[in-house]
Structures are given as C-alpha cells and as structure tokens.
Coordinates of C-alpha atoms in Angstrom, one line a residue:
X1 CA 30.0 37.8 9.4
X2 CA 27.3 34.6 9.7
X3 CA 27.6 32.2 6.4
X4 CA 24.7 32.9 4.3
X5 CA 22.6 29.7 2.4
X6 CA 24.0 29.9 -1.0
X7 CA 20.0 30.2 -2.1
X8 CA 19.7 33.3 -0.3
X9 CA 23.2 34.8 -1.6
X10 CA 22.3 34.1 -5.2
X11 CA 18.6 35.1 -4.9
X12 CA 17.5 36.9 -8.0
X13 CA 17.8 40.8 -7.9
X14 CA 16.5 41.3 -11.6
X15 CA 14.0 39.7 -13.9
X16 CA 17.2 38.7 -16.2
X17 CA 18.4 36.6 -13.0
X18 CA 15.1 34.4 -13.1
X19 CA 16.1 31.1 -14.8
X20 CA 13.4 29.3 -17.0
X21 CA 10.7 32.0 -16.7
X22 CA 10.8 34.1 -19.6
X23 CA 7.4 33.9 -20.2
X24 CA 6.7 35.6 -16.8
X25 CA 9.5 38.3 -17.1
X26 CA 9.2 39.5 -20.6
X27 CA 5.6 40.6 -19.9
X28 CA 6.1 41.9 -16.6
X29 CA 9.1 44.2 -17.9
X30 CA 7.0 45.0 -20.9
X31 CA 4.1 46.0 -18.2
X32 CA 6.6 48.1 -16.1
X33 CA 7.9 49.7 -19.1
X34 CA 4.6 50.9 -20.7
X35 CA 3.3 51.5 -17.1
X36 CA 0.6 49.1 -17.8
X37 CA 0.3 47.7 -14.3
X38 CA -2.3 46.0 -13.0
X39 CA -3.5 46.3 -9.2
X40 CA -3.0 42.6 -8.1
X41 CA -1.0 39.8 -9.2
X42 CA -1.1 36.0 -8.8
X43 CA 2.0 33.9 -9.1
X44 CA 1.6 30.1 -9.0
X45 CA 3.7 27.2 -9.4
X46 CA 6.0 24.6 -7.9
X47 CA 7.8 25.4 -4.9
X48 CA 11.7 27.3 -5.4
X49 CA 10.9 28.3 -9.3
X50 CA 11.2 32.0 -8.6
X51 CA 7.6 33.4 -7.1
X52 CA 8.6 35.5 -4.3
X53 CA 11.6 36.7 -5.7
X54 CA 9.6 38.2 -8.9
X55 CA 7.3 39.8 -6.6
X56 CA 10.4 41.3 -4.8
X57 CA 12.2 42.6 -7.8
X58 CA 8.7 43.7 -8.9
X59 CA 8.4 45.6 -5.7
X60 CA 11.6 47.4 -6.9
X61 CA 11.1 47.8 -10.3
X62 CA 7.8 49.7 -9.7
X63 CA 9.5 51.9 -7.0
X64 CA 13.0 52.2 -8.5
X65 CA 14.2 55.8 -9.3
X66 CA 15.9 54.9 -12.6
X67 CA 14.2 52.0 -14.2
X68 CA 16.1 50.4 -17.3
X69 CA 14.0 49.0 -19.8
X70 CA 11.3 47.5 -17.0
X71 CA 14.0 46.5 -14.8
X72 CA 15.1 47.7 -11.2
X73 CA 18.3 49.4 -11.3
X74 CA 19.8 48.0 -7.8
X75 CA 21.6 51.1 -7.1
X76 CA 19.1 53.9 -6.1
X77 CA 18.1 54.3 -2.7
X78 CA 14.8 52.7 -2.9
X79 CA 15.9 49.6 -4.6
X80 CA 18.8 49.3 -1.7
X81 CA 16.1 49.5 0.6
X82 CA 14.3 47.2 -0.7
X83 CA 17.0 44.7 -1.0
X84 CA 17.7 44.9 2.6
X85 CA 14.0 45.0 3.8
X86 CA 14.3 48.6 5.4
X87 CA 11.0 49.7 3.5
X88 CA 8.1 49.8 5.5
X89 CA 5.7 50.2 2.4
X90 CA 6.8 46.8 0.7
X91 CA 5.7 44.4 3.4
X92 CA 5.9 40.4 2.9
X93 CA 3.1 38.7 5.0
X94 CA 3.1 34.9 5.4
X95 CA -0.3 33.8 4.9
X96 CA 0.4 31.0 6.8
X97 CA 1.3 31.9 9.9
X98 CA -1.3 35.0 9.4
X99 CA -4.1 33.5 7.9
X100 CA -7.2 35.1 10.0
X101 CA -9.6 37.6 9.2
X102 CA -8.2 40.2 11.7
X103 CA -4.9 40.3 10.0
X104 CA -6.6 41.2 6.4
X105 CA -8.9 43.9 8.0
X106 CA -5.5 45.4 9.6
X107 CA -4.4 45.3 5.9
X108 CA -7.5 46.6 4.6
X109 CA -7.7 49.7 7.0
X110 CA -4.1 50.6 5.8
X111 CA -4.3 50.6 2.3
X112 CA -5.7 53.9 2.3
X113 CA -2.5 55.7 3.8
X114 CA -0.6 56.8 1.1
X115 CA 3.3 55.5 1.1
X116 CA 5.9 57.3 3.0
X117 CA 9.3 56.4 1.5
X118 CA 8.2 55.1 -2.4
X119 CA 5.8 55.5 -4.8
X120 CA 3.8 52.3 -4.8
X121 CA 2.7 50.3 -1.6
X122 CA 3.3 46.7 -2.4
X123 CA 1.9 43.9 -0.5
X124 CA 3.4 40.4 -1.1
X125 CA 1.4 37.7 0.4
X126 CA 3.2 34.5 0.1
X127 CA 1.3 31.2 0.5
X128 CA -1.8 32.9 -0.1
X129 CA -3.9 29.5 -0.3
X130 CA -3.6 29.2 3.6
X131 CA -5.9 32.2 4.2
X132 CA -9.0 31.2 6.0
X133 CA -12.6 31.5 4.0
X134 CA -13.5 34.9 6.1
X135 CA -9.9 36.4 5.3
X136 CA -10.7 35.9 1.8
X137 CA -14.4 37.7 2.0
X138 CA -12.5 40.4 3.9
X139 CA -9.9 40.9 0.9
X140 CA -12.2 40.6 -1.9
X141 CA -13.3 44.6 -2.2
X142 CA -10.1 45.8 -1.6
X143 CA -8.5 43.6 -3.9
X144 CA -11.0 44.5 -6.8
X145 CA -10.7 48.3 -6.2
X146 CA -7.5 49.0 -4.2
X147 CA -6.3 52.7 -4.2
X148 CA -4.1 53.8 -7.0
X149 CA -0.9 53.4 -5.0
X150 CA -1.2 49.9 -3.9
X151 CA -0.3 46.8 -5.7
X152 CA -0.9 43.4 -4.2
X153 CA 1.1 40.2 -5.2
X154 CA -0.4 37.0 -4.3
X155 CA 2.0 34.0 -4.7
X156 CA 0.9 30.4 -3.8
X157 CA 1.8 26.7 -4.6
X158 CA -1.6 25.7 -4.7
X159 CA -3.8 27.9 -7.0
X160 CA -6.7 25.3 -7.1
X161 CA -7.2 26.2 -3.1
X162 CA -8.2 29.8 -4.1
X163 CA -12.0 30.8 -4.5
X164 CA -12.9 32.0 -8.0
X165 CA -13.4 35.2 -6.8
X166 CA -10.1 36.0 -5.7
X167 CA -8.3 34.7 -9.2
X168 CA -10.8 36.5 -11.2
X169 CA -9.5 39.7 -10.0
X170 CA -6.1 39.1 -10.4
X171 CA -3.4 38.6 -13.3
X172 CA -2.4 35.5 -13.0
X173 CA 1.2 34.0 -14.0
X174 CA 2.1 30.3 -13.8
X175 CA 5.7 29.4 -12.9
X176 CA 7.0 26.5 -14.5
X177 CA 9.6 23.6 -13.1
X178 CA 13.2 24.5 -14.3
X179 CA 14.5 22.3 -17.0
X180 CA 17.6 20.2 -16.3
X181 CA 20.0 22.2 -18.5
X182 CA 19.1 25.0 -17.4
X183 CA 19.1 24.4 -13.5
X184 CA 22.7 22.6 -14.4
X185 CA 24.1 25.9 -16.2
X186 CA 22.8 28.0 -12.9
X187 CA 24.9 25.8 -10.6
X188 CA 27.8 25.5 -12.9
X189 CA 28.1 29.5 -13.1
X190 CA 27.6 29.0 -9.1
X191 CA 30.2 26.7 -8.5
X192 CA 32.8 28.8 -10.9
X193 CA 31.7 31.8 -9.1
X194 CA 32.5 30.0 -5.6
X195 CA 35.4 28.7 -7.1
X196 CA 34.2 25.0 -6.5
X197 CA 35.1 22.1 -8.4
X198 CA 32.1 19.9 -9.3
X199 CA 31.9 16.9 -11.6
X200 CA 29.2 17.2 -14.1
X201 CA 27.5 13.8 -13.3
X202 CA 27.2 15.4 -10.0
X203 CA 25.6 18.8 -11.0
X204 CA 23.2 16.2 -13.0
X205 CA 22.3 14.3 -10.1
X206 CA 21.9 17.6 -8.0
X207 CA 19.4 19.2 -10.7
X208 CA 17.5 16.2 -10.8
X209 CA 17.2 15.5 -7.3
X210 CA 15.4 19.0 -7.4
X211 CA 12.7 18.3 -9.7
X212 CA 12.6 21.5 -11.3
X213 CA 12.9 23.7 -8.1
X214 CA 16.3 26.0 -8.0
X215 CA 15.9 26.4 -4.5
X216 CA 16.1 23.0 -3.8
X217 CA 19.1 22.4 -5.9
X218 CA 21.3 25.5 -4.4
X219 CA 20.2 23.8 -0.9
X220 CA 21.6 20.5 -1.9
X221 CA 24.5 21.9 -3.5
X222 CA 25.5 24.1 -0.5
X223 CA 25.2 20.9 1.7
X224 CA 27.3 19.2 -0.8
X225 CA 29.9 21.9 -0.6
X226 CA 29.8 21.5 3.1
X227 CA 30.4 18.2 2.9
X228 CA 33.2 17.4 0.0
X229 CA 34.8 21.1 0.4
X230 CA 36.0 22.4 -2.8
X231 CA 35.6 19.2 -5.0
X232 CA 32.3 18.1 -5.2
X233 CA 32.1 14.3 -6.7
X234 CA 29.0 12.0 -7.7
X235 CA 29.6 9.7 -5.3
X236 CA 29.3 13.1 -2.9
X237 CA 25.9 13.8 -4.0
X238 CA 24.8 10.1 -3.9
X239 CA 26.4 9.9 -0.2
X240 CA 24.7 13.1 1.3
X241 CA 20.9 12.6 -0.8
X242 CA 20.8 8.6 0.4
X243 CA 20.1 7.7 -3.4
X244 CA 21.5 4.7 -5.0
X245 CA 24.1 4.8 -8.1
X246 CA 22.9 4.2 -11.4
X247 CA 25.5 1.4 -11.6
X248 CA 23.9 -0.5 -9.2
X249 CA 20.7 -0.1 -10.6
X250 CA 22.0 -1.6 -13.6
X251 CA 23.5 -4.3 -12.1
X252 CA 20.3 -5.1 -10.5
X253 CA 18.2 -4.6 -13.3
X254 CA 20.6 -7.3 -15.0
X255 CA 19.8 -9.7 -12.5
X256 CA 16.4 -9.3 -12.6
X257 CA 16.4 -9.9 -16.5
X258 CA 18.7 -12.9 -16.0
X259 CA 16.2 -14.0 -13.5
X260 CA 18.8 -14.5 -10.7
X261 CA 16.8 -14.1 -7.3
X262 CA 19.6 -14.8 -5.4
X263 CA 22.2 -12.4 -7.0
X264 CA 19.2 -10.0 -6.6
X265 CA 18.5 -10.7 -2.8
X266 CA 22.2 -10.1 -2.5
X267 CA 22.1 -6.8 -4.3
X268 CA 19.3 -5.4 -2.1
X269 CA 20.7 -6.4 1.1
X270 CA 23.7 -4.4 0.2
X271 CA 21.6 -1.4 0.1
X272 CA 19.7 -1.8 3.2
X273 CA 23.2 -2.4 5.6
X274 CA 24.1 1.1 4.0
X275 CA 20.9 2.1 5.8
X276 CA 19.1 3.4 2.6
X277 CA 14.9 3.7 2.8
X278 CA 13.1 1.0 1.2
X279 CA 10.6 3.3 -0.1
X280 CA 13.3 6.0 -1.5
X281 CA 14.5 2.7 -3.2
X282 CA 11.6 1.8 -4.4
X283 CA 11.1 5.1 -6.1
X284 CA 14.3 5.6 -7.7
X285 CA 14.2 2.1 -9.4
X286 CA 10.9 2.6 -10.7
X287 CA 12.0 5.8 -12.2
X288 CA 15.0 3.9 -13.1
X289 CA 12.6 1.4 -15.3
X290 CA 10.6 4.6 -16.7
X291 CA 13.5 6.2 -17.9
X292 CA 14.4 3.0 -19.4
X293 CA 11.4 3.1 -21.2
X294 CA 11.6 6.4 -22.2
X295 CA 14.8 5.6 -24.0
X296 CA 13.7 2.6 -26.3
X297 CA 10.4 4.2 -27.2
X298 CA 11.7 7.7 -27.8
X299 CA 15.3 8.2 -28.1
X300 CA 15.4 11.5 -29.1
X301 CA 13.9 12.8 -25.8
X302 CA 16.5 12.2 -23.9
X303 CA 16.3 15.7 -21.7
X304 CA 13.0 14.3 -19.9
X305 CA 15.1 11.5 -18.8
X306 CA 14.7 12.0 -14.8
X307 CA 17.0 9.1 -13.0
X308 CA 19.3 7.9 -15.4
X309 CA 22.2 8.8 -17.5
X310 CA 21.8 7.2 -20.9
X311 CA 25.2 5.9 -21.5
X312 CA 26.2 2.6 -22.8
X313 CA 25.9 0.4 -19.6
X314 CA 22.5 1.8 -19.3
X315 CA 21.5 0.7 -23.1
X316 CA 23.2 -2.4 -22.8
X317 CA 20.8 -3.7 -19.8
X318 CA 18.0 -1.7 -21.6
X319 CA 18.2 -4.2 -24.5
X320 CA 17.8 -7.2 -22.4
X321 CA 14.4 -6.0 -21.5
X322 CA 11.0 -5.7 -24.0
X323 CA 8.9 -2.9 -23.9
X324 CA 5.8 -5.1 -22.9
X325 CA 8.0 -6.4 -20.1
X326 CA 8.8 -2.4 -19.0
X327 CA 5.3 -2.0 -18.3
X328 CA 4.9 -5.0 -16.4
X329 CA 7.8 -4.1 -14.1
X330 CA 6.9 -0.1 -13.9
X331 CA 3.4 -1.4 -13.3
X332 CA 4.5 -4.0 -10.0
X333 CA 6.7 -1.2 -8.8
X334 CA 4.0 1.3 -9.1
X335 CA 1.4 -1.3 -7.1
X336 CA 4.5 -1.5 -4.6
X337 CA 4.9 1.8 -3.6
X338 CA 1.4 2.5 -3.2
X339 CA 1.1 -0.8 -0.7
X340 CA 4.4 0.5 1.3
X341 CA 2.3 3.4 2.5
X342 CA 0.2 1.0 4.4
X343 CA 2.9 -1.8 5.1
X344 CA 4.4 -1.9 8.5
X345 CA 7.2 -4.2 7.0
X346 CA 8.7 -2.4 4.2
X347 CA 11.9 -4.2 3.7
X348 CA 9.6 -7.5 3.1
X349 CA 7.3 -6.1 1.1
X350 CA 10.4 -4.8 -1.4
X351 CA 11.6 -8.1 -1.3
X352 CA 8.7 -9.6 -2.5
X353 CA 8.6 -7.4 -5.2
X354 CA 11.8 -8.1 -6.5
X355 CA 11.2 -11.4 -6.2
X356 CA 8.3 -11.0 -8.3
X357 CA 10.3 -9.1 -10.8
X358 CA 12.2 -12.4 -11.2
X359 CA 9.2 -14.2 -12.4
X360 CA 7.4 -12.0 -14.7
X361 CA 4.4 -13.5 -16.8
X362 CA 6.0 -11.6 -20.0
X363 CA 9.5 -13.4 -21.0
X364 CA 12.3 -12.3 -23.4
X365 CA 13.3 -14.3 -26.6
X366 CA 15.5 -12.6 -29.1
X367 CA 13.6 -9.0 -28.8
X368 CA 9.9 -10.8 -29.0
X369 CA 7.7 -11.4 -26.2
X370 CA 6.5 -15.0 -25.2
X371 CA 4.0 -16.2 -22.6
X372 CA 5.7 -17.9 -19.9
X373 CA 6.4 -21.8 -19.5
X374 CA 3.6 -22.1 -17.0
X375 CA 1.1 -19.9 -19.1
X376 CA 1.9 -21.8 -21.8
X377 CA 1.3 -25.1 -20.4
X378 CA -1.9 -23.9 -18.9
X379 CA -3.0 -22.6 -22.1
X380 CA -2.2 -25.8 -23.9
X381 CA -4.1 -28.1 -21.6
X382 CA -7.5 -25.8 -21.9
X383 CA -7.1 -25.7 -25.5
X384 CA -6.8 -29.7 -25.7
X385 CA -10.2 -29.6 -23.1
X386 CA -11.8 -27.4 -25.5
X387 CA -11.1 -29.5 -28.3
X388 CA -12.2 -32.7 -27.0
X389 CA -15.3 -31.0 -26.2
X390 CA -16.0 -29.5 -29.7
X391 CA -15.3 -33.1 -30.9
X392 CA -17.9 -34.5 -28.4
X393 CA -20.4 -31.9 -29.2
X394 CA -20.0 -32.4 -33.3
X395 CA -20.2 -36.3 -32.9
X396 CA -23.6 -35.7 -31.0
X397 CA -24.9 -33.5 -33.6
X398 CA -24.2 -35.8 -36.6
X399 CA -25.8 -38.6 -34.7
X400 CA -28.9 -36.5 -33.9
X401 CA -29.1 -35.3 -37.2
X402 CA -29.0 -39.1 -38.7
X403 CA -31.8 -39.9 -36.0
X404 CA -29.7 -42.2 -33.8
X405 CA -28.9 -42.1 -30.5
X406 CA -27.4 -38.9 -29.0
X407 CA -26.3 -40.2 -25.7
X408 CA -27.0 -43.0 -23.1
X409 CA -30.5 -43.3 -22.4
X410 CA -31.6 -40.5 -25.1
X411 CA -33.8 -41.1 -28.2
X412 CA -34.3 -37.9 -30.4
X413 CA -37.2 -39.5 -32.1
X414 CA -39.1 -41.2 -29.3
X415 CA -38.1 -38.4 -26.6
X416 CA -39.5 -35.3 -28.6
X417 CA -42.5 -34.8 -26.3
X418 CA -40.1 -35.2 -23.2
X419 CA -37.7 -32.5 -24.9
X420 CA -40.3 -30.1 -25.2
X421 CA -41.3 -30.3 -21.7
X422 CA -37.3 -30.6 -20.1
X423 CA -36.9 -27.0 -18.8
X424 CA -34.7 -24.7 -21.5
X425 CA -31.0 -24.5 -20.3
X426 CA -29.1 -21.3 -21.7
X427 CA -26.0 -21.8 -23.6
X428 CA -23.8 -20.6 -20.6
X429 CA -24.7 -23.5 -18.8
X430 CA -22.0 -25.8 -20.8
X431 CA -19.4 -26.5 -18.2
X432 CA -21.0 -24.3 -16.0
X433 CA -22.2 -25.0 -12.1
X434 CA -26.0 -25.6 -12.5
X435 CA -28.4 -27.1 -9.9
X436 CA -29.4 -30.6 -10.8
X437 CA -32.9 -30.2 -12.4
X438 CA -34.2 -33.7 -10.6
X439 CA -33.4 -32.0 -7.2
X440 CA -35.0 -28.7 -8.1
X441 CA -38.3 -30.7 -9.5
X442 CA -38.3 -32.5 -5.9
X443 CA -37.9 -29.4 -4.0
X444 CA -40.7 -28.1 -6.0
X445 CA -43.0 -31.0 -5.2
X446 CA -42.8 -30.8 -1.6
X447 CA -42.4 -27.0 -0.9
X448 CA -43.0 -26.0 2.7
X449 CA -45.0 -22.7 2.4
X450 CA -44.2 -21.8 6.1
X451 CA -40.8 -22.1 5.6
X452 CA -40.8 -20.4 2.9
X453 CA -42.1 -17.1 4.1
X454 CA -39.5 -17.7 6.9
X455 CA -36.8 -17.7 4.4
X456 CA -38.3 -14.4 2.5
X457 CA -38.6 -12.6 5.6
X458 CA -34.9 -13.3 6.6
X459 CA -33.4 -12.9 3.4
X460 CA -32.0 -9.3 4.2
X461 CA -30.5 -10.7 7.3
X462 CA -29.2 -13.3 5.3
X463 CA -27.4 -11.0 3.0
X464 CA -26.0 -9.1 5.6
X465 CA -24.2 -12.1 7.1
X466 CA -22.7 -13.2 3.9
X467 CA -21.5 -9.4 3.5
X468 CA -19.8 -10.0 6.6
X469 CA -18.1 -13.1 5.5
X470 CA -16.5 -11.4 2.0
X471 CA -18.4 -8.5 0.1
X472 CA -17.9 -10.4 -3.1
X473 CA -19.9 -13.0 -1.9
X474 CA -23.0 -10.8 -0.9
X475 CA -22.8 -9.3 -4.6
X476 CA -23.0 -12.3 -6.3
X477 CA -26.1 -13.4 -4.3
X478 CA -27.7 -10.6 -3.8
X479 CA -29.1 -10.5 -7.6
X480 CA -30.8 -13.8 -6.4
X481 CA -34.9 -14.2 -5.3
X482 CA -35.6 -16.9 -2.9
X483 CA -38.9 -18.2 -4.3
X484 CA -39.6 -21.5 -2.5
X485 CA -37.9 -23.9 0.1
X486 CA -39.0 -27.6 1.6
X487 CA -37.6 -29.2 4.3
X488 CA -34.0 -29.8 2.8
X489 CA -33.8 -27.3 0.0
X490 CA -33.8 -23.7 -1.1
X491 CA -34.6 -22.4 -4.8
X492 CA -33.2 -19.1 -5.5
X493 CA -34.0 -17.4 -9.0
X494 CA -31.5 -15.8 -11.0
X495 CA -32.0 -13.0 -14.2
X496 CA -28.4 -13.3 -14.6
X497 CA -26.8 -16.7 -15.9
X498 CA -23.3 -15.7 -14.3
X499 CA -24.8 -14.7 -11.1
X500 CA -26.9 -18.0 -11.4
X501 CA -23.7 -20.4 -11.7
X502 CA -21.5 -18.5 -9.7
X503 CA -23.4 -19.3 -6.6
X504 CA -23.5 -22.9 -7.4
X505 CA -19.8 -23.2 -7.2
X506 CA -18.5 -25.3 -3.9
X507 CA -17.2 -21.9 -1.8
X508 CA -19.6 -19.8 -2.3
X509 CA -22.5 -22.3 -2.0
X510 CA -21.2 -23.7 1.0
X511 CA -20.8 -19.9 2.7
X512 CA -24.7 -19.5 1.4
X513 CA -26.0 -22.6 3.0
X514 CA -24.3 -22.2 6.4
X515 CA -25.8 -18.6 6.7
X516 CA -28.9 -19.7 6.1
X517 CA -28.5 -22.6 8.5
X518 CA -27.4 -19.7 11.3
X519 CA -30.3 -17.5 10.2
X520 CA -33.1 -19.7 9.7
X521 CA -31.9 -22.8 12.0
X522 CA -32.6 -25.4 9.2
X523 CA -29.8 -27.2 7.0
X524 CA -30.9 -26.4 3.8
X525 CA -29.4 -27.2 0.3
X526 CA -29.1 -24.1 -2.1
X527 CA -30.5 -24.5 -5.6
X528 CA -30.0 -22.0 -8.0
X529 CA -31.9 -21.7 -11.2
X530 CA -32.7 -19.3 -14.1
X531 CA -36.0 -17.5 -13.8
X532 CA -37.2 -18.7 -17.2
X533 CA -36.2 -22.2 -15.9
X534 CA -38.2 -21.8 -12.7
X535 CA -41.7 -20.5 -14.5
X536 CA -41.6 -23.8 -17.0
X537 CA -41.4 -25.8 -13.9
X538 CA -44.0 -24.3 -12.0
X539 CA -46.4 -25.3 -15.2
X540 CA -44.9 -28.8 -15.7
X541 CA -45.4 -29.7 -12.0
X542 CA -48.7 -27.8 -12.2
X543 CA -49.7 -30.1 -15.0
X544 CA -48.7 -33.4 -13.3
X545 CA -50.6 -32.2 -10.1
X546 CA -53.9 -31.7 -12.2
X547 CA -53.5 -35.0 -14.3
X548 CA -52.8 -37.3 -10.7
X549 CA -55.8 -35.6 -9.4
X550 CA -58.2 -36.3 -12.5
X551 CA -56.8 -40.2 -12.8
X552 CA -54.7 -41.1 -9.5
X553 CA -53.8 -44.2 -11.2
X554 CA -52.0 -43.0 -14.3
X555 CA -48.5 -43.4 -13.7
X556 CA -46.2 -40.1 -13.4
X557 CA -45.7 -39.0 -17.3
X558 CA -41.7 -38.3 -16.3
X559 CA -41.4 -41.8 -15.0
X560 CA -43.3 -43.2 -17.7
X561 CA -41.1 -41.4 -20.2
X562 CA -38.1 -42.8 -18.4
X563 CA -39.4 -46.4 -18.7
X564 CA -39.7 -45.7 -22.7
X565 CA -36.1 -44.5 -22.7
X566 CA -34.1 -46.8 -20.9
X567 CA -36.3 -49.9 -20.0
X568 CA -38.1 -51.1 -16.8
X569 CA -34.8 -53.5 -15.9
X570 CA -32.7 -50.6 -15.6
X571 CA -35.0 -48.6 -14.2
X572 CA -35.4 -48.1 -9.9
X573 CA -38.6 -46.0 -8.8
X574 CA -38.5 -44.4 -5.7
X575 CA -40.7 -42.1 -3.7

C-alpha cells in the first residue's frame, strides 16, 4: 500500500481527538446531543487547527446511527462511509477552485432534494472567503433558510473577508492556536504509537516551528522521521528546518554584549556558509531576544517563550543585557527585517545590523543603564556651551539693571528710542539662524515691484522644483509667503519661527536660492523674517521716507542714532 502522511493517518475522528479546541467541541457535542442544531456554522481560525476535521466529525455525528454523547460511533455504516468519502450527501467543496456564481447556483438548485443515504445533507465549504461577491449573493437566501435536511459548514482562515450578511446567518466558532504543551503532548503520543524515539528538545522545536498548527507539526515530524529513521534528535530538526541552534544564538548574543565585532562577523559567516537564509536568521534572532526580554520581565510566563529554551546558558547571557538595551536590540532587528523585504543585498544588510548592535547607544554597567561615551561627550559639550551663554546673559542683565553698557556700542539709557524702533525678535531667535535685519531693511528700501510680482507668480513653480530636490525642504518653505524682492534679495515672511529659522540654514537656503535663480533667472539672496517683524519694518521705512520727503537735508535717523552710540570716528557711511 502507498504511504500515507502522518497528518492524514492521525486526523481526528471524534471531537475528543481534537487538541486545544475544547470550547468548540463541548458546544458542538451538547448541540448534537440535545438536537439543537443550527442550519449553518462558520469555523474560522489559523491553519492546521482542526476546522475541516471538526466539520467532518460533525457531518458524521449528525448522521450517526448510534451516536454516543454527541460523538460519532465510527462503527456504523454511515460513519464509515463518510470517513471514506463515499457518501454523496456529504460534499466537501474547495471554494478556492469553485469560487464562481455558477458553482453556488448548482448547490442552491440541489439542496431542495432530500438526502439519499443519510439523515442530513451536509455541505462543507472550505476557504469560503475565496468566493466572489456574486457567489456570496447567490448563497445568501439558501444559507438563511435552507431545507430542514441541509446543514452548511463554512471554514475559513480569514473571516474578515466574509460579508457581514454571511457571518450573521451562521453560528461562529473561533478555533485557537494550539498551545506548545498540547502540541508536544500530541506529538509524543504519536511518536510512541509509531515506535519512534524522539528527544524532548526536538519535539519542543517542532512545536515551536509549527506556531500553533497541528498539521504543520505533524508534517515536520513526518519529514524528520524520514530523515532520521526511528531516532530523531534536536540536530536533525535544526538541519531539516534550516534554523539556527539556540547555542549558536547564545554565543552570538554574548559576543554582541561584549562588542566583539570580529567575533560576531565570524559567527555569522559560519551560518552563511551553511546556506542559511539571512531573513530567516534575522527572524529567529529577533525572537531569541524577544524570549530573553520575557524571561527577564515575566519569568513566570515561560510557556509563551517561542524560540528559546530557558536554561542556564540562556539566563547567563540574559544577565549581560538590561531591559532598555533589549528594547533597542529588538527594535533594530525589527527595522532590519522590514528593510530586508525591499533590499537586494540581504547579507550586507544583516551584517550592517549586527555591527550596529555591537555599538548600541545604551551601555551596560553593573545592571544599570548609562549613555554611551560619545553621547556623554556630546552632552557635556552642549552643557558647557549653554552654561557660558547663560552666564553671559546674566552679566548683561546685571549691567542693564545698573545702567551700564550692555554690549559693544549699545547704551540702554541713550538708545531707548532706537530700541523701541528696533523690530521685536522672538525668544526662539536666540542661537537660531535668522536673516540680518540690516540686509532686510536695505532690501525693503529698494523693492523692485516688477521682480516682486514675477517671484509671486512663480512661487508655486519654485515650491514644486524644491519638492523634486527633497520633499522635506518643500515642507519647510511652503509656510512662507514672498512679500518683496529687490535686485539682490528676496524677503519671505513666516508665521512660524521654527520654519523661519530652518529656511535660513545654509543647506536649505542654498537650495531655495538656486531654485529661485533657475525659475526667475535672477540670483536673489533669501531673507526669512517673521510676519510681525515685516510689519514693523514697513512702518519704520514708511516713517523714514516720509521724513526725508518733508526735510531732505535731515540725516537718516538710523545714521544719527548710530553716531550717538559709537561716535563719528568709528562709523563709515555708505550709500
């Protein structure tokens, strides 16, 4: 006879054989025993958790000649015929290949005929979410009010793809992922029955790789038995699945904690020589650290550890990592996995990630977290700079209160009038990149109306060209409004001080100036100012021009004030 796969040989034949779904089997047994059957059921859950098996068991149970407490006897003619697939009244339909409206119409036309061999005609529609919209519409009325001798059982792994009108017509049962302990117990029972000797760690790894699916676990076990014969070891499972052993990950994690880049690269090269997949390697390594995080933060929840065996070696490595450092490592590995999907050079990206892990921004020191040396040095320099600036400001405030000179060429007592005229600067301008006020004032005095209109008309084109260079640049400049242009400068007004200062930084300013020259054909220096400063400048320049028209011989008030402050011998006046 031909060999039969383990998952087919050990397919559950009663509700009691279903592993990890007691919430489903108890309800169905009670309904069958008390004859409280619904006309339609929806079984949904992950693959390999027993949905189709439960549907076939139910088809036998409702047609069994001698049911036993809601269970099929598997001895009567009806049970044996359904198990062998010889009953035409129990139809299992694959919706993935019979998804059209014509197939559903054929079912709708045949449901009215009474069953010929058994009590109930049962339609099991697997992967029902694959049906087309038209097919669902054709099924609706029949699903809602089928004949009394018809039972529909729908099975799917993606219930969210089903129309709400279909779901509302069914009793819904959610199948859960099978726990690690239950999977291992079932595998152990099967191995004992097959007279196969298997290491406990091998069964643990098979169950973890199955990720809650019994069919996947049995398929992997079947493959391992074919590879190893009657004795299956952990190394055999590692070999056939392409995974990396926990011992290897522990060595690698220890080298990363010690920041041994050369050792890490040597270890990774060993994996690549063996032909392992870089993405699968990174995936397993991330779950290794995930398990380490759980072992440190929730040691009582060892049953949810997925990739690691919590042994002495594992815990010794875990002691070298603090919880914040584990956050950073897992985050880095997760980002690398996301980038790996779009990368052509998978190995290079994994190597880059491993080198980064050897140089974390979080450092270990007797179980506490410290910032890295580089971060400490940078922080120390910033603190010193800020301390000096605060000291200078305090000194100037003291001099101001004492009526002394605040700075070179500035006397508060005599310059009060000039200070009231000076445009108000926001607090955020301290230390920020801002346009020199004298250049802005010069540009205002020599505005070219024609050029101003040309820049305003081309502003949307200028923004589009900047966007082509870098969309972030366009996001900073789009908040500005061009208000005036002279022969050598362009004034852009902002309502946000952050945007105003950002546009005056060298890199962004040069991009804007090149774009303006490209579009308008004239080199103009960018001058970014706040809206309130622009309004005050307009008032000041208007007053100055009015004063000149009234008395042309009167000197410029700004020049006069400058003469008072610094003296005639230190001041040079240029037109």
